[in-house]
Coordinates of C-alpha atoms in Angstrom, one line a residue:
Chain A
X1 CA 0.2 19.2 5.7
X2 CA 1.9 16.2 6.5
X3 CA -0.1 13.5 6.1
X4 CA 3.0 10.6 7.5
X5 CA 4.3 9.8 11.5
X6 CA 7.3 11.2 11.8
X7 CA 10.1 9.3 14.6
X8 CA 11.3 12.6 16.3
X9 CA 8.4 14.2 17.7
X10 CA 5.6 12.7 20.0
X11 CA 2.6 11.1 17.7
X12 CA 0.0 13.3 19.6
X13 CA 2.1 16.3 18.5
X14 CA 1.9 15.3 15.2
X15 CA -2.0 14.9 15.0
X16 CA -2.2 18.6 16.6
X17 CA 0.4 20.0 13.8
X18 CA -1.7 18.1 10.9
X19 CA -4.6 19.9 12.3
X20 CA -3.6 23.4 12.7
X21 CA -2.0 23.3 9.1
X22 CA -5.0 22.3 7.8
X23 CA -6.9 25.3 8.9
X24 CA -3.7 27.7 8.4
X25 CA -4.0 26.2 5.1
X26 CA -7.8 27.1 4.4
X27 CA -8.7 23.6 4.3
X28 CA -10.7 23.8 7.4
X29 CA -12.7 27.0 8.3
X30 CA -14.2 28.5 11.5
X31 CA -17.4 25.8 12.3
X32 CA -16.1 23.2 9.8
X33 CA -15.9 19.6 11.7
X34 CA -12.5 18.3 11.8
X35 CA -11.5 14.5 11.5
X36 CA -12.5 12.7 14.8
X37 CA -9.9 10.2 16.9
X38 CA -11.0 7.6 15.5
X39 CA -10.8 8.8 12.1
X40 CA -7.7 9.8 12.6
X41 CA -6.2 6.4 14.4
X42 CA -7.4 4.4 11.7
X43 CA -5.6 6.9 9.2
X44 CA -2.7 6.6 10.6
X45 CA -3.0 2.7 12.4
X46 CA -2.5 4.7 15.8
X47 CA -4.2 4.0 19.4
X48 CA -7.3 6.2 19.6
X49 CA -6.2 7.6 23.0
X50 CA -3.1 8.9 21.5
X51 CA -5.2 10.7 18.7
X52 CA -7.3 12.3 21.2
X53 CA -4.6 13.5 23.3
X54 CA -3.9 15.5 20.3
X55 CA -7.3 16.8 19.5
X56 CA -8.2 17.2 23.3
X57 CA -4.8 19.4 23.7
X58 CA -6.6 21.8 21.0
X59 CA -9.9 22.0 22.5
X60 CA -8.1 23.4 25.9
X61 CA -6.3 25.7 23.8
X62 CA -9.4 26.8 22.1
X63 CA -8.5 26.0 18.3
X64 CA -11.2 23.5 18.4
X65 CA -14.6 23.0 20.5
X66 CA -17.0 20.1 20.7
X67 CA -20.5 19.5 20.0
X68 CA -21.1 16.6 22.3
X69 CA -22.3 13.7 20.0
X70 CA -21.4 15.6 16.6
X71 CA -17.5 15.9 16.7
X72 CA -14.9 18.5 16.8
X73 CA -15.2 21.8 15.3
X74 CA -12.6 24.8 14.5
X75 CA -13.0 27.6 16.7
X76 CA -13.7 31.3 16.5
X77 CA -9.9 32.4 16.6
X78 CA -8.1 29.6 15.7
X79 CA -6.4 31.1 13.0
X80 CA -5.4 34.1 15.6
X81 CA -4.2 31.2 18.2
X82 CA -2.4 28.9 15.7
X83 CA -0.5 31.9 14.2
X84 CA 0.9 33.2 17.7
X85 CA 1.9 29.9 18.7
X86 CA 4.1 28.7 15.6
X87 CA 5.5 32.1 15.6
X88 CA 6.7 31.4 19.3
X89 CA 8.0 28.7 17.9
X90 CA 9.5 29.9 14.8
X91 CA 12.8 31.0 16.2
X92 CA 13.7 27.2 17.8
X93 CA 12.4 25.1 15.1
X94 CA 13.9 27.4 12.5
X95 CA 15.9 29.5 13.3
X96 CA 18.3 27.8 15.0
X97 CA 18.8 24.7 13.0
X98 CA 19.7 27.7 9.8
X99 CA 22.3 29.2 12.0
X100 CA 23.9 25.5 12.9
X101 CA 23.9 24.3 9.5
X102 CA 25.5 27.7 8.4
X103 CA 27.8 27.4 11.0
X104 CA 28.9 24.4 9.8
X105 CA 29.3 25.7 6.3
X106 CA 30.9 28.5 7.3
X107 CA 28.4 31.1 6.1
X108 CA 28.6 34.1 8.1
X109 CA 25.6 36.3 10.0
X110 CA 26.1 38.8 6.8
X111 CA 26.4 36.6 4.1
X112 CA 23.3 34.1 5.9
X113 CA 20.9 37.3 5.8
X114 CA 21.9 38.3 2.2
X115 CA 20.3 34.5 1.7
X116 CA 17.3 35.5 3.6
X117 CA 16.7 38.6 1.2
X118 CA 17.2 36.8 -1.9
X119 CA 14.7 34.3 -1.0
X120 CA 12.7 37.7 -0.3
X121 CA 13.5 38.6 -4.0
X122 CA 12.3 35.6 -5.3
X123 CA 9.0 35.5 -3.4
X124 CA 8.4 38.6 -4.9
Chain B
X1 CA -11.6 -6.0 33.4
X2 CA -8.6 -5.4 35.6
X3 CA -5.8 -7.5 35.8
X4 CA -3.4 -7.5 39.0
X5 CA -0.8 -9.7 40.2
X6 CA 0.2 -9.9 43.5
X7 CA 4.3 -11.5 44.2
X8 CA 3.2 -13.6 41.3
X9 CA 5.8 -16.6 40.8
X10 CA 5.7 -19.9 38.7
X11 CA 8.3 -22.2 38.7
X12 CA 8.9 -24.9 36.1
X13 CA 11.4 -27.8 38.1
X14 CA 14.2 -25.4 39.0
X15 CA 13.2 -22.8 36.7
X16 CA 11.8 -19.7 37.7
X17 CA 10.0 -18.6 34.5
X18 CA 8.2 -15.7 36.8
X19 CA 10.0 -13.9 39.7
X20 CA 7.5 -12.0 42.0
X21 CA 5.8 -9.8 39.8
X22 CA 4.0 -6.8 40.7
X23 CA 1.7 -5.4 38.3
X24 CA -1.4 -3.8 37.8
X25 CA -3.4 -3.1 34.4
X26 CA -6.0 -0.8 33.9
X27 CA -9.6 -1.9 31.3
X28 CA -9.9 -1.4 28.1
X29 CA -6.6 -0.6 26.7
X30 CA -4.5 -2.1 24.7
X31 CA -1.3 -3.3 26.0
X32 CA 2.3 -4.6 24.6
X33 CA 3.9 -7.4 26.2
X34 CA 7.5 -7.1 25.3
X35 CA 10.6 -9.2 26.3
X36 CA 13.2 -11.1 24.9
X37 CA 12.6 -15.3 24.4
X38 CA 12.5 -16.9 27.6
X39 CA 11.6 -13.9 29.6
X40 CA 8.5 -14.9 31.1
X41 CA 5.5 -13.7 29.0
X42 CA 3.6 -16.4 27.6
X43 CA 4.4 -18.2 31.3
X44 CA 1.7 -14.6 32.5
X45 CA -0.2 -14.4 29.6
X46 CA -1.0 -18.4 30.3
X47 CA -2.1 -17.5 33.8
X48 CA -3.8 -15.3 33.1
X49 CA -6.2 -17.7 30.8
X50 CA -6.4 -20.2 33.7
X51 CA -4.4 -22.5 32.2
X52 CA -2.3 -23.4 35.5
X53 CA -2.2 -22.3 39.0
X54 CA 0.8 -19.6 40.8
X55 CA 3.2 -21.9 42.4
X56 CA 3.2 -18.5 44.8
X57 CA 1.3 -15.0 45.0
X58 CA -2.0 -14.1 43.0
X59 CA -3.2 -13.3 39.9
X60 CA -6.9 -11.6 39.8
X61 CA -9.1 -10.8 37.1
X62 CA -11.8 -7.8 39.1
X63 CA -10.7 -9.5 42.2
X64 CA -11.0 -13.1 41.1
X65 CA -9.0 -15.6 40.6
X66 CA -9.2 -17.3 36.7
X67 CA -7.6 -20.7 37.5
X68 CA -11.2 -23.0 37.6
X69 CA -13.4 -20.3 37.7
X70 CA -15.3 -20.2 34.3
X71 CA -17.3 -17.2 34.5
X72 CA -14.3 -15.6 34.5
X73 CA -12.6 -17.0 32.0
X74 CA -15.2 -16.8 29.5
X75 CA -14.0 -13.3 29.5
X76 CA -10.6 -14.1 28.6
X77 CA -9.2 -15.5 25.2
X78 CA -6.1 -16.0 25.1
X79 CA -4.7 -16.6 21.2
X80 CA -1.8 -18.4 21.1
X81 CA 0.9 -19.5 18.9
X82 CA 0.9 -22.8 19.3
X83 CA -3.1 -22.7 18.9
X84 CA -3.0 -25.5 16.5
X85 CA -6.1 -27.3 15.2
X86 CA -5.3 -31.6 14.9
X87 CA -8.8 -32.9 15.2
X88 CA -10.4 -32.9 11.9
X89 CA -13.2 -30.8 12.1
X90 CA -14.2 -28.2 9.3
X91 CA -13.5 -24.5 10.0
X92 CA -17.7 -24.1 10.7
X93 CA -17.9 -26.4 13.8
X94 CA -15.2 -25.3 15.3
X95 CA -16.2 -21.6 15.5
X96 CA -19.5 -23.2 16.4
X97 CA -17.9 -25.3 19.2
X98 CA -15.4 -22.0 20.1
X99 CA -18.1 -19.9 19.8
X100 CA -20.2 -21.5 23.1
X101 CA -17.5 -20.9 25.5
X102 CA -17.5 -17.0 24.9
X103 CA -21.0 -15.2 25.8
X104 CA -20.5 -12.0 23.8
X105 CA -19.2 -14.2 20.8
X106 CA -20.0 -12.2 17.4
X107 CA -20.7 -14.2 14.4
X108 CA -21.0 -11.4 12.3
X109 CA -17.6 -10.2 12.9
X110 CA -16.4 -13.8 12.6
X111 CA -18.0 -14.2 9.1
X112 CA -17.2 -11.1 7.8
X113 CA -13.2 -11.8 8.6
X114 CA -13.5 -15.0 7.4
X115 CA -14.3 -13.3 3.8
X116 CA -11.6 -11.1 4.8
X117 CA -9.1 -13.6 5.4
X118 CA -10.4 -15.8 2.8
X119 CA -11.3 -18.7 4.6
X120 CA -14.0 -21.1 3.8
X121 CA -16.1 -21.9 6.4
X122 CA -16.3 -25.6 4.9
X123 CA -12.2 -26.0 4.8
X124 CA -10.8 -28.9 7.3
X125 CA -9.1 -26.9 9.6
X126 CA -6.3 -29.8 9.8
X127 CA -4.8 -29.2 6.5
X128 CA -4.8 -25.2 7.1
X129 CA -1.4 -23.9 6.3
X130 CA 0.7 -22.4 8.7
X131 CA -0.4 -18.5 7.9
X132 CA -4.4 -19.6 7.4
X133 CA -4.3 -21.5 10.6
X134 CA -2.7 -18.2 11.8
X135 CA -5.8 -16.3 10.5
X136 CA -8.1 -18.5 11.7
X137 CA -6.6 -18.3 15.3
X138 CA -6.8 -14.4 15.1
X139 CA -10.5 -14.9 13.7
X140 CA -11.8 -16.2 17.0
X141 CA -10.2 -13.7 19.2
X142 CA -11.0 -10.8 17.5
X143 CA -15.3 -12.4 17.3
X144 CA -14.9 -13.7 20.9
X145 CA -15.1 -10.1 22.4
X146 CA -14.1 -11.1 26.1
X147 CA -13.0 -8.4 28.0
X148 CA -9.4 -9.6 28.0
X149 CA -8.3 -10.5 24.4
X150 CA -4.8 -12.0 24.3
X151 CA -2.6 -12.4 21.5
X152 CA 0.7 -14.2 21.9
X153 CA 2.7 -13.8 18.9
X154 CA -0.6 -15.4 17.3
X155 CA 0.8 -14.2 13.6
X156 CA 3.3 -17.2 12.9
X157 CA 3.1 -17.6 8.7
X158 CA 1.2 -14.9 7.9
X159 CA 2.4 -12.8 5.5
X160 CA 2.8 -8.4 5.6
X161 CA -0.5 -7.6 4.0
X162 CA -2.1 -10.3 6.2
X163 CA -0.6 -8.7 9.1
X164 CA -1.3 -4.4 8.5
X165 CA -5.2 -6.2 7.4
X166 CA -5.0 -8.0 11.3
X167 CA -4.1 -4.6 12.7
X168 CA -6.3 -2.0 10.7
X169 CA -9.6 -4.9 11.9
X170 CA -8.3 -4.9 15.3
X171 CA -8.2 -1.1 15.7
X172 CA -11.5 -1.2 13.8
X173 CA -13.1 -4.2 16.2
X174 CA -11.5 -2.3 19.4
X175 CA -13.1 1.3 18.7
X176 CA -16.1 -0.4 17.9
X177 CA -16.0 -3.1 21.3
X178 CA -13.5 -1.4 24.0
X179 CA -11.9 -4.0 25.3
X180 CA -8.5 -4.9 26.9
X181 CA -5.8 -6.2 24.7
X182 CA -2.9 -7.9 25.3
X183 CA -0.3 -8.1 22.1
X184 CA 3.1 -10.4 22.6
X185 CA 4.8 -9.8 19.8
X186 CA 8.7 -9.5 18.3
X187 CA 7.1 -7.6 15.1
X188 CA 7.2 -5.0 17.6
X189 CA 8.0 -2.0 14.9
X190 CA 5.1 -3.0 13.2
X191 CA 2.6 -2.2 15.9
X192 CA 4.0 -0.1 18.3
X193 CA 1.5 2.8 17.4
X194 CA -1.5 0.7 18.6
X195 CA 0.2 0.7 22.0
X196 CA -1.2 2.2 24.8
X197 CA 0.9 1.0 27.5
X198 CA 4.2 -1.1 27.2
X199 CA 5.2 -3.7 29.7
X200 CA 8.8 -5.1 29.4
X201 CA 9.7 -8.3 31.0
X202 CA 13.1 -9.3 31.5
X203 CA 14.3 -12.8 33.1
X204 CA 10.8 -13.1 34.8
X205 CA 10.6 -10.0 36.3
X206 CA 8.7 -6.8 35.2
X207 CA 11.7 -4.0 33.7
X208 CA 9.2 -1.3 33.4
X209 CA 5.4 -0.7 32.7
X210 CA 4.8 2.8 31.0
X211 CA 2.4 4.6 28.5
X212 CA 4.1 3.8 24.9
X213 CA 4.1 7.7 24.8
X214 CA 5.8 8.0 27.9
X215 CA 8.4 5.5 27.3
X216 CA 9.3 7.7 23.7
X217 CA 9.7 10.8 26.1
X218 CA 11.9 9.3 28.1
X219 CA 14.5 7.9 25.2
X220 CA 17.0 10.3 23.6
X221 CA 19.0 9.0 20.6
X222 CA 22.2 11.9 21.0
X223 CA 24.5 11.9 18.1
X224 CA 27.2 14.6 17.2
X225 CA 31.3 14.7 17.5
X226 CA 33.0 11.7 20.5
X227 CA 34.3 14.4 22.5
X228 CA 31.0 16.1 22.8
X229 CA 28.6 13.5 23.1
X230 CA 30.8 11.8 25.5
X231 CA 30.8 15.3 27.8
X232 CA 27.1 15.1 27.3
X233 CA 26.3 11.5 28.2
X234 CA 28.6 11.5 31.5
X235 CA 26.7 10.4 34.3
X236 CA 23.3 9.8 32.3
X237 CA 21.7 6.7 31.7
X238 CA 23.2 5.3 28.9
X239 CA 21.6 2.0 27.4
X240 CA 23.4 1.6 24.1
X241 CA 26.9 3.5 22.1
X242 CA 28.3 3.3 19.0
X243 CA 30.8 5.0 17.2
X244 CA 32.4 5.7 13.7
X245 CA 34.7 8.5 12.2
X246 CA 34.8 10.6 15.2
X247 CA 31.4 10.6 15.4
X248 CA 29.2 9.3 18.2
X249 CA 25.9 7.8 18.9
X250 CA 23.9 7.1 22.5
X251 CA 20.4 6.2 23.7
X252 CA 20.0 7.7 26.9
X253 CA 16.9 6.3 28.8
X254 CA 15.0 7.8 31.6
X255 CA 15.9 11.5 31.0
X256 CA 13.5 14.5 31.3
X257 CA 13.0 16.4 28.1
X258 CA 15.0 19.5 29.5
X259 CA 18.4 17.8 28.2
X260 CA 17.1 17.9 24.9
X261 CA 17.5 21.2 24.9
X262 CA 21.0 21.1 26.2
X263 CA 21.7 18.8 23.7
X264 CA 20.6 20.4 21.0
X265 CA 22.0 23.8 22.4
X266 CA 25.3 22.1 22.5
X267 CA 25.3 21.5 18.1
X268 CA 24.0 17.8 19.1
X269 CA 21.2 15.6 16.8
X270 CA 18.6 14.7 18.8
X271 CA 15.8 11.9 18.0
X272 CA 14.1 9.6 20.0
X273 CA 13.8 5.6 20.3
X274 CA 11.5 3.4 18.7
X275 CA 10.0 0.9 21.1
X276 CA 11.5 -1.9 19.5
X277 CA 15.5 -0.2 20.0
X278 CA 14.2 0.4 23.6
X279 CA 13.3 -3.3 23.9
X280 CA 16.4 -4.9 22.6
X281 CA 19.1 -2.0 24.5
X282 CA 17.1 -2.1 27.5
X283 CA 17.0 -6.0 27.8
X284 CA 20.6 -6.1 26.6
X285 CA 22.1 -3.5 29.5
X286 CA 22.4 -6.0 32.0
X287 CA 24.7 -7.3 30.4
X288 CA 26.5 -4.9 28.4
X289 CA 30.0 -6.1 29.7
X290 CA 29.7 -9.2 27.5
X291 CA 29.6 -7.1 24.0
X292 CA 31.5 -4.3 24.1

């Protein structure tokens, strides 16, 4: 989890991704209240409405729901929703950047998925 | 409360310190006034307080005029830097004295940020130093709880862990007491998160009023080789370039996020602006000719 604002990427994107790695992470689970906006704009020093643009953008996409009064809670199939959505993603934020950079090194396709494996080997 | 101006102008002598000014803000939200010296804010922020009339168009607080009209303007405080305090009166009275003027004043808050601040209600408010009388300004603003809470670069002498303490109470004071907040600042780095909405003024006018978020989407920072960023920048809006070792920087203002992609499809860095870089490059574009 990243737990500082980052310059590149919108402030209320940041608050969704802090989210949704806590409960890929386990820290959160299904029912468990996450932080509210305010607890989250005075963590970070942020305006409130920014930190419930993040928050609200979850609700609509079902990772979180609301108990009027109470707070924020993880949904059903977060998990399920969170994991199909970063693995849309997976091939621009990652991806990409790793063929650019090897590019620039001159590593080629081969030689960059001989890398991949031995990070496999290591894993294991 | 909302705030609207109509073709607002004020003229000092031959000076125009405000050119026709259109603008329109919404309650409760808290606002950044930003402009280079000179460009007109504390000349609006002062009308808005009442303290002098248009010289033409309107200024209206829900519909009303402020100028002489006190049951508006005891819902507007307006916190300025040269808020000094001469007479000799201890720090008690006069937040007893302030205190009168402002219906929802909150004693509690004030007492618990003096403790905060370190103040002594029995100090003499004349020999203050520069960053206490600071504090003390920002002390009545924050306890008056009007509707429109103005501060005009109100942190003159106070030191960094004086200021992030003014901003964590402020955020603290505003969740608790919605209200509308106006920060002038040039600290602008500093505080730019607690932004909702951004108004830049420029030579008296009004050079764009847009949600802080908004104003970030709209800023690319492109770096990557001269020949390609200079492909990639032709015909954009360019605000600011600089160059070193082949290499190339722009800010690019007022695109839609869809070039990022181009940008980064063509092997280009992409970031985005801080407010503050927005500020000075936007301000600055008029008259770029003089610093190339």
């Amino acid at each position: 989890m990243d737990l500082k604002l980052r310059e590149d990427i919108p402030i209320f994107q940041q608050i969704t991704e802090t989210i949704e790695s806590g409960i890929l992470e386990g820290l959160y689970q299904v029912d468990d209240r996450v932080p509210s906006s305010n607890e989250f704009a005075k963590y970070y020093q942020i305006n409130p409405a920014t930190a419930a643009k993040g928050i609200n953008q979850l609700v609509e996409q079902e990772i979180l729901f609301k108990k009027r009064g109470i707070g924020m809670f993880v949904g059903n199939n977060a998990r399920t929703i969170i994991l199909s959505k970063r693995k849309d993603r997976f091939y621009t934020d990652y991806i990409i950047p790793l063929q650019n950079e090897a590019m620039k090194l001159g590593i080629t396709s081969e030689e960059l998925s001989k890398l991949i494996q031995k990070g496999d080997v290591h894993e294991n | 409360m909302k705030i609207e101006t109509k073709n607002l102008s004020k003229n000092f002598g031959d000076k125009k310190a405000l050119n026709h000014i259109n603008l329109t803000i919404e309650p409760n939200k808290i606002i950044g006034l930003l402009g280079r010296n000179g460009a007109g804010k504390t000349t609006l922020l002062q009308l808005l307080a009442g303290h002098f009339k248009p010289s033409e168009g309107e200024i209206l607080i829900n519909g009303e005029n402020p100028f002489n009209r006190s049951h508006v303007l005891e819902k507007v405080c307006l916190i300025s830097e040269a808020n000094n305090f001469k007479r000799k009166l201890k720090i008690r009275e006069i937040l007893k004295m302030i205190s009168r003027f402002y219906p929802n004043w909150s004693q509690p808050t004030a007492e618990r940020l003096l403790k905060i601040f370190n103040l002594a209600p029995s100090l003499n408010a004349k020999g203050l130093s520069k960053g206490m009388e600071s504090a003390l300004s920002i002390i009545i603003g924050l306890s008056s709880r009007t509707d429109i809470t103005i501060f005009d670069e109100p942190y003159i002498g106070m030191d960094a862990y004086a200021r992030y303490r003014f901003y964590a109470i402020l955020l603290e004071e505003y969740e608790a007491y919605p209200r509308t907040i106006i920060i002038s600042t040039h600290l602008i780095d500093e505080v730019s998160n607690l932004f909702e909405d951004v108004v830049l003024m420029h030579d008296g006018s009004i050079l764009l009023h847009e949600s802080a978020e908004e104003m970030k989407n709209k800023s690319l920072q492109i770096s990557g080789s001269l020949e390609k960023v200079t492909a990639f920048s032709e015909g954009k809006n360019v605000i600011y370039t600089t160059q070193i070792m082949g290499q190339k920087t722009v800010f690019i203002y007022g695109e839609k996020a869809i070039e990022e992609q181009q940008a980064k499809a063509m092997g280009l860095s992409v970031e985005r602006c801080s407010i503050q870089e927005l500020m000075v490059h936007l301000t600055n574009s008029q008259e770029e000719g003089l610093y190339v």
